[in-house]
Rosetta silent file (secondary structure, phi, psi, omega in degrees, C-alpha in Angstrom):
SEQUENCE: MVKEVNLAGKTIVITGASKGIGKETAALLESQGANLVLGSRNNKRQLRGNVLELTLDVTDENSVIEFYEQAIQQFQAVDVLINCAGVGMFESIVDSKTEDFDQMLNVNLRGTYLTCKYFGRQMLHQGKGHIINLASVAGTTALPGCGGYSASKFGLMGLTKVLQVELRQKGVQVTSVIPGSIRSSFWDQIDPKPDMADMIPTETVAMHLLSLINQPPGAFVDEVTIMPPLGIL
SCORE:     score description
SCORE:     0.000 S_00000001
   1 L     0.000  124.230  180.000   10.763    8.105  -26.253 S_00000001
   2 L   -87.038  128.974  174.706   10.055    4.884  -24.350 S_00000001
   3 L   -61.513  135.168 -176.798   12.328    1.954  -25.101 S_00000001
   4 L   -64.049  127.119  178.331   10.222   -0.836  -26.568 S_00000001
   5 L  -127.158  132.180 -179.755    9.350   -3.456  -23.945 S_00000001
   6 L   -93.849  105.559  177.786    7.381   -6.583  -24.743 S_00000001
   7 L  -104.143   14.286  179.367    4.831   -7.165  -21.974 S_00000001
   8 L   -56.993  131.001 -179.944    2.678   -9.522  -24.036 S_00000001
   9 L    92.048  -14.970  177.014    1.278  -12.249  -21.813 S_00000001
  10 L   -88.308  136.632  178.011    1.843  -10.325  -18.580 S_00000001
  11 E  -107.348  123.508 -175.243   -1.259   -9.373  -16.594 S_00000001
  12 E  -124.589  127.585 -179.857   -1.011   -6.129  -14.657 S_00000001
  13 E  -102.830  132.927  179.213   -3.652   -4.800  -12.253 S_00000001
  14 E  -129.056  125.854  171.710   -3.847   -1.056  -11.569 S_00000001
  15 E   -95.906  158.585 -176.102   -6.044    0.638   -8.961 S_00000001
  16 L    61.917   40.622 -167.756   -6.902    4.320   -9.227 S_00000001
  17 L   -88.923    0.855 -175.265   -6.633    3.854  -12.978 S_00000001
  18 L   -92.495   -6.129 -179.409   -8.975    6.611  -14.165 S_00000001
  19 L  -159.536  169.788  173.262   -6.654    9.557  -13.505 S_00000001
  20 H    58.833 -139.601 -177.588   -3.157   10.677  -12.552 S_00000001
  21 H   -60.030  -42.178 -178.366   -0.378    8.115  -12.291 S_00000001
  22 H   -59.827  -45.257 -179.005   -2.778    5.194  -12.695 S_00000001
  23 H   -66.334  -45.618 -179.064   -4.208    6.481  -15.967 S_00000001
  24 H   -63.517  -41.458 -179.724   -0.803    7.412  -17.403 S_00000001
  25 H   -67.065  -40.002  178.434    0.688    4.060  -16.407 S_00000001
  26 H   -59.823  -44.843 -179.561   -2.233    2.156  -17.896 S_00000001
  27 H   -62.557  -41.783 -179.688   -1.787    3.917  -21.253 S_00000001
  28 H   -66.256  -45.906 -177.447    1.951    3.200  -21.271 S_00000001
  29 H   -69.389  -33.113  175.630    1.602   -0.463  -20.330 S_00000001
  30 H   -62.708  -39.642 -179.619   -1.182   -0.987  -22.872 S_00000001
  31 H   -66.351  -18.785  179.856    1.166    0.351  -25.563 S_00000001
  32 L   -98.176    6.624  170.408    3.684   -2.310  -24.497 S_00000001
  33 L    91.918    9.430 -177.608    1.199   -5.159  -24.984 S_00000001
  34 L   -72.699  150.801  162.392    0.268   -6.027  -21.380 S_00000001
  35 E   -75.674  131.720 -176.698   -3.031   -7.541  -20.304 S_00000001
  36 E  -123.028  140.174  168.085   -4.537   -4.889  -18.024 S_00000001
  37 E  -119.696  114.932 -171.982   -7.153   -4.922  -15.283 S_00000001
  38 E  -112.509  121.445 -178.449   -8.047   -1.329  -14.453 S_00000001
  39 E  -113.456  136.262  177.254   -9.998   -0.458  -11.327 S_00000001
  40 E  -164.590  151.470  175.092  -11.623    2.856  -10.451 S_00000001
  41 L   -63.193  -25.360 -177.030  -14.827    4.121   -8.908 S_00000001
  42 L   -87.941   -8.438 -178.410  -15.498    5.906  -12.221 S_00000001
  43 L   -78.784  148.457  165.804  -15.116    2.804  -14.397 S_00000001
  44 L  -114.104  148.819 -174.933  -17.945    0.743  -15.814 S_00000001
  45 L   -61.851  123.957  172.512  -17.283   -2.879  -16.697 S_00000001
  46 E  -157.462  148.308  177.396  -15.990   -3.234  -20.224 S_00000001
  47 E  -118.786  121.539  176.820  -13.514   -5.398  -22.083 S_00000001
  48 E  -129.059  106.288 -176.683  -11.642   -3.889  -25.014 S_00000001
  49 L    63.471 -121.235 -179.615   -8.998   -6.141  -26.457 S_00000001
  50 L  -100.654   20.806 -179.197   -6.622   -7.090  -23.647 S_00000001
  51 E  -118.663  119.187  177.339   -7.880   -4.356  -21.289 S_00000001
  52 E  -106.631  117.454  177.144  -10.556   -5.117  -18.685 S_00000001
  53 E  -101.810  132.788 -176.814  -12.033   -2.062  -16.966 S_00000001
  54 E  -136.761  150.819  172.177  -13.938   -2.636  -13.735 S_00000001
  55 E   -73.223  134.889 -179.757  -15.637   -0.588  -11.051 S_00000001
  56 L  -146.356  126.163  169.032  -13.602   -0.617   -7.840 S_00000001
  57 L  -115.851  105.039 -173.204  -14.065    1.064   -4.472 S_00000001
  58 L   -68.055  -13.510  177.694  -10.992    0.116   -2.451 S_00000001
  59 L   -82.728   -8.748 -177.132  -12.734    1.122    0.802 S_00000001
  60 L  -110.605  111.544 -175.625  -15.362   -1.608    0.255 S_00000001
  61 H   -60.992  -38.057  178.585  -14.030   -5.127    0.858 S_00000001
  62 H   -63.581  -36.868  176.707  -16.792   -6.732   -1.198 S_00000001
  63 H   -64.900  -41.016  178.303  -15.901   -4.458   -4.116 S_00000001
  64 H   -64.417  -42.940  179.712  -12.228   -5.481   -3.819 S_00000001
  65 H   -62.302  -45.366  179.697  -13.160   -9.177   -3.718 S_00000001
  66 H   -63.126  -41.216  177.787  -15.397   -8.842   -6.800 S_00000001
  67 H   -60.062  -47.386  179.003  -12.647   -6.904   -8.609 S_00000001
  68 H   -60.703  -47.801 -175.845  -10.105   -9.612   -7.753 S_00000001
  69 H   -63.736  -39.880  179.432  -12.397  -12.456   -8.809 S_00000001
  70 H   -68.502  -35.275  177.392  -13.241  -10.861  -12.159 S_00000001
  71 H   -62.855  -45.523 -178.947   -9.549  -10.224  -12.848 S_00000001
  72 H   -69.427  -38.823  178.319   -8.669  -13.880  -12.228 S_00000001
  73 H   -60.475  -37.934 -177.320  -11.675  -15.114  -14.173 S_00000001
  74 H   -76.945  -43.676 -170.554  -10.564  -13.081  -17.196 S_00000001
  75 H  -119.260   -3.972  174.800   -6.791  -13.695  -17.158 S_00000001
  76 L    71.464  -29.488 -178.661   -6.291  -16.657  -14.723 S_00000001
  77 L  -145.294  163.553  176.900   -3.126  -15.140  -13.195 S_00000001
  78 L  -133.006  125.569  179.698   -1.711  -11.777  -12.111 S_00000001
  79 L   -90.187  -38.746 -174.495    1.918  -10.800  -12.589 S_00000001
  80 E  -140.616  137.127  170.322    1.882   -7.268  -11.166 S_00000001
  81 E  -116.400  123.785  176.810   -0.388   -5.240   -8.863 S_00000001
  82 E  -114.897  112.736 -179.117    0.128   -1.458   -8.902 S_00000001
  83 E   -92.218  100.632  179.532   -1.719    0.362   -6.123 S_00000001
  84 L  -106.916  -13.090 -177.303   -2.276    3.935   -7.308 S_00000001
  85 L   -60.487  129.170 -179.411   -5.615    4.688   -5.627 S_00000001
  86 L  -165.921  159.459  179.605   -5.135    7.570   -3.222 S_00000001
  87 L  -146.548  148.625  178.996   -6.650   10.728   -1.814 S_00000001
  88 L  -144.786  134.742  170.473   -5.280   13.738    0.043 S_00000001
  89 L  -128.114  137.831 -168.279   -6.723   16.683    1.968 S_00000001
  90 L  -125.071  112.375  174.299   -4.314   19.163    3.504 S_00000001
  91 E  -151.808  164.833  172.687   -4.862   21.193    6.680 S_00000001
  92 L   -63.184  153.286 -177.967   -3.198   21.496   10.034 S_00000001
  93 H   -57.180  -43.776 -175.751   -4.171   18.683   12.363 S_00000001
  94 H   -69.686  -22.272  179.131   -6.053   20.982   14.760 S_00000001
  95 H   -98.706   -4.351 -172.184   -8.089   22.479   11.893 S_00000001
  96 L   -77.281  160.208  177.078   -8.697   19.230   10.016 S_00000001
  97 L   -93.732  134.931 -178.773  -11.995   17.374    9.674 S_00000001
  98 H   -60.636  -36.608 -179.449  -12.183   13.924   11.243 S_00000001
  99 H   -66.825  -31.551  175.727  -14.074   12.568    8.236 S_00000001
 100 H   -67.769  -42.867  177.237  -11.218   13.686    5.955 S_00000001
 101 H   -58.752  -47.593 -179.493   -8.700   11.914    8.195 S_00000001
 102 H   -61.285  -41.060 -178.485  -10.820    8.751    8.126 S_00000001
 103 H   -64.379  -41.530  179.765  -11.178    8.866    4.336 S_00000001
 104 H   -64.383  -40.269  176.482   -7.416    9.124    3.796 S_00000001
 105 H   -65.769  -40.372 -177.742   -6.789    6.154    6.067 S_00000001
 106 H   -66.334  -42.631 -178.126   -9.563    4.152    4.387 S_00000001
 107 H   -79.808  -54.451 -168.876   -8.383    4.782    0.828 S_00000001
 108 H   -74.783  -34.953 -176.065   -4.611    5.085    1.154 S_00000001
 109 H  -105.958  -59.619 -177.180   -3.937    2.474    3.832 S_00000001
 110 H   -64.323  -39.366  179.637   -6.902    0.154    4.326 S_00000001
 111 H   -62.458  -40.265  177.817   -7.674    0.049    0.591 S_00000001
 112 H   -69.161  -38.502  174.476   -4.109   -0.955   -0.223 S_00000001
 113 H   -54.812  -45.839 -176.043   -4.191   -3.551    2.552 S_00000001
 114 H   -66.002  -45.247 -179.751   -7.278   -5.121    0.958 S_00000001
 115 H   -67.547  -39.023  176.984   -5.895   -5.311   -2.583 S_00000001
 116 H   -63.791  -36.699 -178.996   -2.549   -6.637   -1.318 S_00000001
 117 H   -61.711  -51.418 -173.466   -4.378   -9.236    0.754 S_00000001
 118 H   -79.122  -44.817  178.168   -6.394  -10.758   -2.078 S_00000001
 119 H   -72.562  -29.353  175.233   -3.952  -10.381   -4.961 S_00000001
 120 H   -62.750  -39.439  176.710   -1.099  -11.362   -2.644 S_00000001
 121 H   -60.548  -42.190  178.893   -2.841  -14.687   -1.980 S_00000001
 122 H   -62.741  -42.314 -179.459   -3.051  -15.277   -5.723 S_00000001
 123 H   -66.830  -36.555  174.753    0.646  -14.506   -6.152 S_00000001
 124 H   -62.858  -40.580  177.765    1.560  -16.902   -3.344 S_00000001
 125 H   -61.949  -38.730  179.604   -0.492  -19.577   -5.097 S_00000001
 126 H   -74.959  -26.419 -174.084    1.411  -18.844   -8.323 S_00000001
 127 L    81.159   14.686  178.889    4.775  -18.727   -6.529 S_00000001
 128 L  -166.174  161.022  178.227    5.604  -15.398   -8.155 S_00000001
 129 E   153.719  171.891 -177.689    4.388  -11.833   -8.564 S_00000001
 130 E  -145.063  120.740  174.854    5.184   -8.191   -7.914 S_00000001
 131 E  -104.805  127.941  177.752    3.234   -5.708   -5.776 S_00000001
 132 E  -120.001  117.880 -179.772    4.049   -2.022   -6.270 S_00000001
 133 E  -106.660  123.066  176.805    2.620    0.425   -3.726 S_00000001
 134 E   -79.818  104.660  177.182    2.598    4.142   -4.518 S_00000001
 135 L   -93.102 -138.447 -179.153    3.604    5.766   -1.252 S_00000001
 136 L  -170.720  154.423  172.616    4.789    9.368   -0.917 S_00000001
 137 H   -61.442  -21.388  175.203    7.612   11.456    0.464 S_00000001
 138 H   -70.487   -9.562  174.685    4.926   12.448    3.000 S_00000001
 139 H   -93.933    1.649  177.822    5.269    8.870    4.264 S_00000001
 140 L  -128.945  -12.985 -174.141    8.919    9.398    5.138 S_00000001
 141 L  -134.860  135.312  176.792    9.074   13.113    6.022 S_00000001
 142 L   -76.101  119.234 -179.623    6.995   15.263    8.391 S_00000001
 143 L  -123.408  133.274 -179.957    5.376   18.035    6.344 S_00000001
 144 L   -61.869  140.272  179.761    3.068   20.738    7.782 S_00000001
 145 L    84.240    3.174 -174.573   -0.560   20.369    6.733 S_00000001
 146 E  -114.963   25.018 -173.138   -0.120   16.667    5.937 S_00000001
 147 H   -52.516  -58.735 -178.314   -1.254   15.073    9.227 S_00000001
 148 H   -68.711  -41.480 -179.945   -3.857   12.660    7.876 S_00000001
 149 H   -63.781  -46.113  178.280   -2.111   12.118    4.567 S_00000001
 150 H   -62.862  -40.965  178.840    1.227   11.434    6.270 S_00000001
 151 H   -58.090  -43.072 -179.349   -0.414    9.089    8.766 S_00000001
 152 H   -69.033  -38.148 -176.997   -1.859    7.044    5.909 S_00000001
 153 H   -80.372  -35.360  171.202    1.381    7.010    3.918 S_00000001
 154 H   -60.677  -41.442  176.881    3.639    6.283    6.915 S_00000001
 155 H   -62.253  -40.614  178.632    1.246    3.414    7.617 S_00000001
 156 H   -63.502  -38.751  176.834    1.492    2.290    3.994 S_00000001
 157 H   -61.545  -43.027  178.185    5.290    2.251    4.240 S_00000001
 158 H   -64.541  -44.082  177.775    5.028    0.016    7.313 S_00000001
 159 H   -58.377  -43.915 -178.159    2.510   -2.272    5.638 S_00000001
 160 H   -65.244  -40.843  178.976    4.759   -2.593    2.601 S_00000001
 161 H   -63.366  -39.014  177.393    7.828   -3.438    4.702 S_00000001
 162 H   -66.650  -42.840  177.045    5.915   -6.206    6.472 S_00000001
 163 H   -58.716  -38.163  179.469    4.697   -7.580    3.144 S_00000001
 164 H   -59.089  -47.394 -176.932    8.295   -7.630    1.938 S_00000001
 165 H   -75.740  -24.880  178.676    9.480   -9.858    4.767 S_00000001
 166 H   -78.847  -31.681 -170.185    6.382  -12.063    4.610 S_00000001
 167 H  -108.204  -17.101 -173.523    6.429  -12.658    0.841 S_00000001
 168 H   -55.416  -47.589 -175.517   10.068  -12.373   -0.247 S_00000001
 169 H   -70.489   -8.963 -177.335   10.997  -15.994    0.479 S_00000001
 170 H  -108.328   14.618  172.454    7.943  -17.171   -1.451 S_00000001
 171 L    90.371    5.395 -177.672    8.855  -15.503   -4.723 S_00000001
 172 E  -107.800  122.218  178.689    6.737  -12.358   -4.443 S_00000001
 173 E   -89.928  141.360  177.238    8.443   -8.982   -4.712 S_00000001
 174 E  -131.466  126.200 -174.760    6.966   -5.921   -2.963 S_00000001
 175 E  -126.688  134.962  168.511    8.191   -2.411   -3.791 S_00000001
 176 E   -93.182  127.390  170.392    7.447    1.030   -2.349 S_00000001
 177 E  -105.857  122.510 -169.420    7.581    3.846   -4.874 S_00000001
 178 E  -118.233   90.099 -179.966    8.100    7.112   -3.004 S_00000001
 179 E   -90.546  152.563  163.311    7.539   10.188   -5.171 S_00000001
 180 L   -77.732 -158.139 -174.269    7.766   13.830   -4.283 S_00000001
 181 L   -66.122  134.510 -174.830    5.129   16.188   -5.652 S_00000001
 182 E  -115.646  138.549  178.956    3.606   15.068   -8.958 S_00000001
 183 E   -78.407   94.597 -175.047    1.993   17.252  -11.613 S_00000001
 184 L  -154.078  179.203  179.094   -1.447   15.651  -11.706 S_00000001
 185 H   -69.180   -6.970  177.172   -5.164   16.048  -11.000 S_00000001
 186 H   -51.686  -32.174 -174.247   -4.381   15.182   -7.351 S_00000001
 187 H   -89.749   -0.496 -172.871   -4.143   18.926   -6.711 S_00000001
 188 L   -59.513  -33.868 -177.203   -7.456   19.899   -8.336 S_00000001
 189 L   -94.055    4.301 -177.352   -9.327   20.132   -5.032 S_00000001
 190 L   -90.251  130.864  179.767   -6.512   21.908   -3.175 S_00000001
 191 L  -131.958  119.127    0.784   -6.976   25.614   -2.453 S_00000001
 192 L   -79.149  146.707  179.124   -4.740   27.416   -3.021 S_00000001
 193 L   -72.569  132.865  179.755   -3.322   25.126   -5.696 S_00000001
 194 L   -72.077  163.286  174.666    0.492   25.009   -5.600 S_00000001
 195 L   -69.780  120.108 -175.179    2.679   25.889   -8.572 S_00000001
 196 L   -98.332    4.149 -172.467    3.025   22.620  -10.469 S_00000001
 197 L   -57.642  -38.361 -175.770    5.596   23.766  -13.020 S_00000001
 198 L  -103.622   13.081  176.550    8.526   21.979  -11.369 S_00000001
 199 L   -78.223  167.783 -179.080    6.642   18.904  -10.144 S_00000001
 200 E   -74.305  127.452  174.655    7.252   15.414  -11.562 S_00000001
 201 E   -65.457  144.687  179.565    5.200   14.708  -14.726 S_00000001
 202 H   -60.682  -33.226 -179.615    2.911   11.681  -14.397 S_00000001
 203 H   -67.227  -27.297  176.544    4.448   10.178  -17.538 S_00000001
 204 H   -68.523  -42.952  177.226    7.853   10.191  -15.835 S_00000001
 205 H   -62.957  -42.184  179.156    6.482    8.177  -12.914 S_00000001
 206 H   -58.670  -40.534  179.851    4.817    5.800  -15.382 S_00000001
 207 H   -67.999  -34.931  174.534    8.151    5.192  -17.101 S_00000001
 208 H   -64.713  -39.118  178.484    9.798    4.429  -13.750 S_00000001
 209 H   -65.509  -40.042  176.059    7.030    1.908  -13.046 S_00000001
 210 H   -60.256  -40.705  178.549    7.607    0.301  -16.441 S_00000001
 211 H   -63.642  -39.144  177.593   11.308   -0.007  -15.572 S_00000001
 212 H   -62.609  -43.967 -179.487   10.423   -1.682  -12.277 S_00000001
 213 H   -63.833  -33.914 -174.355    8.166   -4.172  -14.015 S_00000001
 214 L  -102.561   22.126 -177.466   10.870   -4.908  -16.582 S_00000001
 215 L   -65.771  152.857  178.760   13.829   -5.034  -14.166 S_00000001
 216 L   -66.830  154.197 -179.550   16.534   -7.666  -14.733 S_00000001
 217 L   -72.700  166.825  173.802   16.292  -10.898  -12.702 S_00000001
 218 L   101.559   -1.351  178.194   18.424  -11.736   -9.697 S_00000001
 219 L  -157.418  152.066  171.728   17.403   -8.968   -7.291 S_00000001
 220 L  -107.045  140.982  176.130   14.337   -7.448   -5.658 S_00000001
 221 L  -101.274  116.292 -177.499   13.900   -3.655   -5.437 S_00000001
 222 L   -83.216  -38.156 -176.563   12.432   -2.682   -2.062 S_00000001
 223 E  -145.142  143.430  171.066   12.175    1.092   -2.501 S_00000001
 224 E  -132.991  124.256  176.283   12.436    3.707   -5.232 S_00000001
 225 E  -106.539  128.605 -177.304   12.398    7.416   -4.378 S_00000001
 226 E  -123.482  116.486 -174.178   11.568    9.820   -7.224 S_00000001
 227 L  -117.581  147.429  171.096   12.012   13.526   -6.540 S_00000001
 228 L   -62.087  153.383 -176.862   11.349   16.715   -8.521 S_00000001
 229 L   -56.188  -32.236 -176.468   14.571   18.389   -9.663 S_00000001
 230 L   -98.854    6.191 -179.943   14.192   21.248   -7.136 S_00000001
 231 L   117.183 -165.273 -171.346   13.079   19.138   -4.152 S_00000001
 232 L   -55.832  -46.843  178.867    9.762   18.017   -2.657 S_00000001
 233 L  -115.481    0.000    0.000    7.729   20.884   -4.142 S_00000001
């Protein structure tokens, strides 16, 4: 049972909103009354109540700019940006495909850079805002088979730390959320698929994100690590 939180009047942008953590978080925040801007490659533009769904390819800067502009046109301001868009392919470095490595860097790192860049400018203009970047324990720990994924997530951790020191004094909070393995569609293309029974449910991550958005004033949260009860996997 989620404690009732009134997010009416708050505008929250979520990338990667068509599945996994993004989809679960969008459903939870909608139930709490937030204005939502949901971006995904699978979305078609539609407005239903206080929810604006838009097509977004975070690897395409023009797509990110159009997504940003439509969000501001609809709601005038943005309180929170949650970067959930991500992709992972897992092989040893020597056996991996270069195009897979490039895709993980483009989506997980460069895509987050682009959304932080444009929405961060808006938050600086407002003098307030909160950016939440979904990193990974693979961005803090060396794991076999995670070369490209870890490179993108270690890079994302560095990007987030720089954003923290650049934006903190100007009223904009930036938080890394660092989960272990999550029970989601992320694993659908992985062969063999790992046992997901003891992984973190996506709804649990969504509730942690809601808590971050609704945190008490007077402090900024730089990092949150969320682990499955039995460890990384």
